[in-house]
């Protein structure tokens, strides 16, 4: 018995750990000899972020920001940054790390904002990608898994702030 018995496992802890290690190696190979600033998008990213950066064997700097999208009743998808990074990123290689890429609005907005601060490069790494939901042409540079249009929880992701602590990704089912 678990408080999350209504959630159906989609990716186990082992599958996530294995895939995150592979993506970390990809990043290591792409940035040989460089220093990278990893910027996590709170709150959902915390579990993926910790696992990803701990598997990257190279010098790095970490920082976090918070972004929320206000869709209102007409779903304008207006994204606002409500907590900014403290790091001066001009001239630095940046990788934005996000839990899940959905419509693409959040990451597109954050990427443009960081590029406007003259980062040397800005790439993105996501744990999950729902390509069928995209409203723009945004593509993640690094991703662990693509999923269908399902609402998922766990490994940082929440439903109403619940289930973030599940050690796996699961499909949320109200019933
Ligand atoms: P975009 O801007 O790409 O937004 O539409 C990405 C943000 O939407 C949230 N999101 C989810 N959160 N389960 C969640 O817990 C999901 O299946 C899901 N799909 C999207 C999430 O906050 C992400 O940062
Ligand atoms: Mg998020």
Short mmCIF file of C-alpha atoms and ligand atoms in Angstrom, two decimals:
data_model
loop_
_atom_site.label_atom_id
_atom_site.label_comp_id
_atom_site.label_asym_id
_atom_site.label_seq_id
_atom_site.Cartn_x
_atom_site.Cartn_y
_atom_site.Cartn_z
CA UNK A 1 0.00 0.00 0.00
CA UNK A 2 1.24 3.45 -0.93
CA UNK A 3 -0.42 6.86 -0.90
CA UNK A 4 0.18 6.85 -4.65
CA UNK A 5 -1.49 3.55 -5.54
CA UNK A 6 -3.77 5.44 -7.95
CA UNK A 7 -0.74 6.41 -10.06
CA UNK A 8 0.51 4.01 -12.72
CA UNK A 9 4.30 3.74 -13.08
CA UNK A 10 5.57 4.99 -16.45
CA UNK A 11 9.34 5.12 -15.82
CA UNK A 12 10.89 3.32 -12.89
CA UNK A 13 13.65 4.74 -10.70
CA UNK A 14 16.13 2.44 -12.46
CA UNK A 15 15.04 3.50 -15.95
CA UNK A 16 15.32 7.16 -14.98
CA UNK A 17 18.73 6.75 -13.36
CA UNK A 18 20.08 4.85 -16.35
CA UNK A 19 18.82 7.36 -18.92
CA UNK A 20 19.92 10.39 -16.87
CA UNK A 21 23.46 8.93 -16.77
CA UNK A 22 23.43 8.59 -20.57
CA UNK A 23 22.31 12.20 -21.04
CA UNK A 24 24.95 13.39 -18.55
CA UNK A 25 27.63 11.62 -20.65
CA UNK A 26 26.28 13.27 -23.80
CA UNK A 27 26.64 16.68 -22.12
CA UNK A 28 30.16 15.81 -20.93
CA UNK A 29 31.20 14.91 -24.47
CA UNK A 30 29.68 18.05 -25.97
CA UNK A 31 31.35 20.45 -23.52
CA UNK A 32 34.82 18.90 -23.18
CA UNK A 33 37.17 21.37 -21.48
CA UNK A 34 34.42 23.94 -20.90
CA UNK A 35 32.69 25.09 -17.76
CA UNK A 36 28.89 25.01 -17.80
CA UNK A 37 26.30 26.88 -15.73
CA UNK A 38 23.28 24.64 -15.10
CA UNK A 39 20.11 26.62 -14.44
CA UNK A 40 17.18 24.66 -13.00
CA UNK A 41 13.56 25.72 -13.34
CA UNK A 42 11.94 25.29 -9.91
CA UNK A 43 10.14 23.51 -8.38
CA UNK A 44 9.56 20.45 -10.50
CA UNK A 45 13.14 20.08 -11.67
CA UNK A 46 14.78 19.43 -8.31
CA UNK A 47 15.07 15.64 -8.52
CA UNK A 48 16.15 15.47 -12.16
CA UNK A 49 18.55 18.38 -11.67
CA UNK A 50 20.30 16.75 -8.71
CA UNK A 51 20.74 13.45 -10.56
CA UNK A 52 21.85 15.07 -13.80
CA UNK A 53 24.56 17.36 -12.41
CA UNK A 54 25.89 14.66 -10.09
CA UNK A 55 26.55 12.50 -13.13
CA UNK A 56 28.38 15.13 -15.14
CA UNK A 57 32.12 14.83 -14.59
CA UNK A 58 33.24 18.38 -15.33
CA UNK A 59 33.44 21.77 -13.60
CA UNK A 60 30.06 23.40 -13.30
CA UNK A 61 28.09 26.10 -11.57
CA UNK A 62 24.44 25.75 -10.54
CA UNK A 63 21.65 28.28 -10.11
CA UNK A 64 17.86 28.28 -10.14
CA UNK A 65 14.94 30.36 -11.33
CA UNK A 66 11.21 30.07 -11.10
CA UNK A 67 8.78 30.66 -13.94
CA UNK A 68 5.02 30.53 -13.97
CA UNK A 69 2.60 30.72 -16.83
CA UNK A 70 -0.60 32.64 -16.45
CA UNK A 71 -3.12 31.33 -18.94
CA UNK A 72 -6.22 32.94 -17.39
CA UNK A 73 -9.51 31.90 -18.90
CA UNK A 74 -8.39 32.45 -22.47
CA UNK A 75 -5.08 30.56 -22.24
CA UNK A 76 -2.74 33.30 -23.42
CA UNK A 77 0.23 31.29 -22.13
CA UNK A 78 1.95 34.36 -20.75
CA UNK A 79 5.14 33.22 -18.98
CA UNK A 80 6.59 35.28 -16.14
CA UNK A 81 9.86 34.76 -14.28
CA UNK A 82 9.05 35.12 -10.59
CA UNK A 83 12.52 34.27 -9.24
CA UNK A 84 15.69 35.14 -11.09
CA UNK A 85 19.19 33.64 -11.02
CA UNK A 86 21.96 35.37 -9.08
CA UNK A 87 24.62 34.39 -11.60
CA UNK A 88 26.04 36.82 -14.13
CA UNK A 89 25.86 34.63 -17.25
CA UNK A 90 27.42 36.93 -19.82
CA UNK A 91 30.05 34.94 -21.72
CA UNK A 92 29.09 31.63 -20.11
CA UNK A 93 27.79 28.37 -21.50
CA UNK A 94 24.33 27.79 -20.01
CA UNK A 95 22.16 24.68 -19.90
CA UNK A 96 18.60 25.29 -18.74
CA UNK A 97 17.26 22.20 -16.99
CA UNK A 98 13.49 21.59 -16.85
CA UNK A 99 11.31 18.72 -15.68
CA UNK A 100 8.94 18.56 -18.63
CA UNK A 101 8.61 20.28 -21.99
CA UNK A 102 4.97 20.70 -22.89
CA UNK A 103 3.71 23.62 -25.01
CA UNK A 104 7.28 24.96 -25.17
CA UNK A 105 6.29 28.43 -23.96
CA UNK A 106 8.21 28.34 -20.68
CA UNK A 107 11.54 27.22 -22.11
CA UNK A 108 11.29 29.46 -25.17
CA UNK A 109 10.75 32.44 -22.91
CA UNK A 110 13.58 31.56 -20.51
CA UNK A 111 15.99 30.79 -23.36
CA UNK A 112 15.28 34.16 -25.00
CA UNK A 113 15.72 35.96 -21.69
CA UNK A 114 19.09 34.31 -21.02
CA UNK A 115 20.28 34.91 -24.59
CA UNK A 116 19.43 38.59 -24.16
CA UNK A 117 21.92 38.64 -21.26
CA UNK A 118 24.65 37.61 -23.69
CA UNK A 119 25.28 34.09 -22.53
CA UNK A 120 27.91 32.47 -24.77
CA UNK A 121 25.48 29.62 -25.53
CA UNK A 122 22.12 28.47 -24.19
CA UNK A 123 20.98 24.86 -24.46
CA UNK A 124 18.17 22.98 -22.75
CA UNK A 125 17.91 19.60 -21.02
CA UNK A 126 14.55 18.09 -20.09
CA UNK A 127 13.59 14.91 -18.30
CA UNK A 128 10.36 14.48 -20.31
CA UNK A 129 9.08 15.85 -23.59
CA UNK A 130 5.48 15.87 -24.84
CA UNK A 131 6.07 16.82 -28.49
CA UNK A 132 2.39 16.52 -29.44
CA UNK A 133 1.55 19.47 -27.16
CA UNK A 134 3.94 21.99 -28.71
CA UNK A 135 2.59 25.40 -29.80
CA UNK A 136 5.93 26.61 -31.20
CA UNK A 137 9.01 25.04 -32.81
CA UNK A 138 10.95 24.65 -29.57
CA UNK A 139 13.16 21.56 -29.35
CA UNK A 140 15.20 20.44 -26.34
CA UNK A 141 18.90 19.79 -26.97
CA UNK A 142 18.95 16.96 -24.43
CA UNK A 143 16.01 14.85 -23.31
CA UNK A 144 15.57 11.64 -21.37
CA UNK A 145 12.18 10.43 -22.62
CA UNK A 146 9.39 11.45 -24.99
CA UNK A 147 5.85 10.76 -23.79
CA UNK A 148 2.33 10.97 -25.18
CA UNK A 149 -0.08 13.65 -24.04
CA UNK A 150 -0.50 12.27 -20.51
CA UNK A 151 -0.48 14.05 -17.18
CA UNK A 152 2.45 12.67 -15.20
CA UNK A 153 3.62 13.02 -11.60
CA UNK A 154 6.58 11.98 -9.49
CA UNK A 155 10.36 12.52 -9.60
CA UNK A 156 9.69 16.21 -8.91
CA UNK A 157 6.46 16.56 -10.88
CA UNK A 158 3.28 17.31 -8.97
CA UNK A 159 -0.46 17.34 -9.14
CA UNK A 160 -1.55 20.19 -6.88
CA UNK A 161 1.82 19.99 -5.06
CA UNK A 162 1.29 16.28 -4.38
CA UNK A 163 3.43 13.32 -5.53
CA UNK A 164 6.69 15.25 -6.10
CA UNK A 165 8.51 12.79 -3.83
CA UNK A 166 7.64 9.63 -5.75
CA UNK A 167 10.95 8.00 -6.82
CA UNK A 168 9.47 7.18 -10.27
CA UNK A 169 7.40 8.91 -12.96
CA UNK A 170 3.76 7.84 -13.01
CA UNK A 171 0.59 8.58 -14.93
CA UNK A 172 -1.79 10.45 -12.68
CA UNK A 173 -5.26 8.99 -12.53
CA UNK A 174 -7.94 10.79 -10.56
CA UNK A 175 -9.90 7.59 -9.92
P1 LIG B 1 5.21 24.57 -21.12
O1 LIG B 1 5.48 26.03 -21.08
O2 LIG B 1 6.21 23.79 -21.93
O3 LIG B 1 5.24 24.18 -19.62
O4 LIG B 1 3.80 24.27 -21.52
C1 LIG B 1 6.00 23.26 -18.99
C2 LIG B 1 5.49 23.22 -17.57
O5 LIG B 1 4.17 22.68 -17.53
C3 LIG B 1 3.99 21.83 -16.43
N1 LIG B 1 3.56 20.51 -16.89
C4 LIG B 1 3.36 19.42 -16.14
N2 LIG B 1 3.49 19.23 -14.81
N3 LIG B 1 2.81 16.97 -15.07
C5 LIG B 1 3.20 17.99 -14.28
O6 LIG B 1 3.34 17.79 -13.08
C6 LIG B 1 2.66 17.09 -16.41
O7 LIG B 1 2.30 16.12 -17.09
C7 LIG B 1 2.94 18.39 -16.97
N4 LIG B 1 2.91 18.86 -18.23
C8 LIG B 1 3.29 20.16 -18.15
C9 LIG B 1 5.33 21.79 -15.75
O8 LIG B 1 5.29 22.68 -14.67
C10 LIG B 1 6.32 22.28 -16.75
O9 LIG B 1 7.39 22.95 -16.13
MG1 LIG B 2 8.30 22.96 -14.23
#
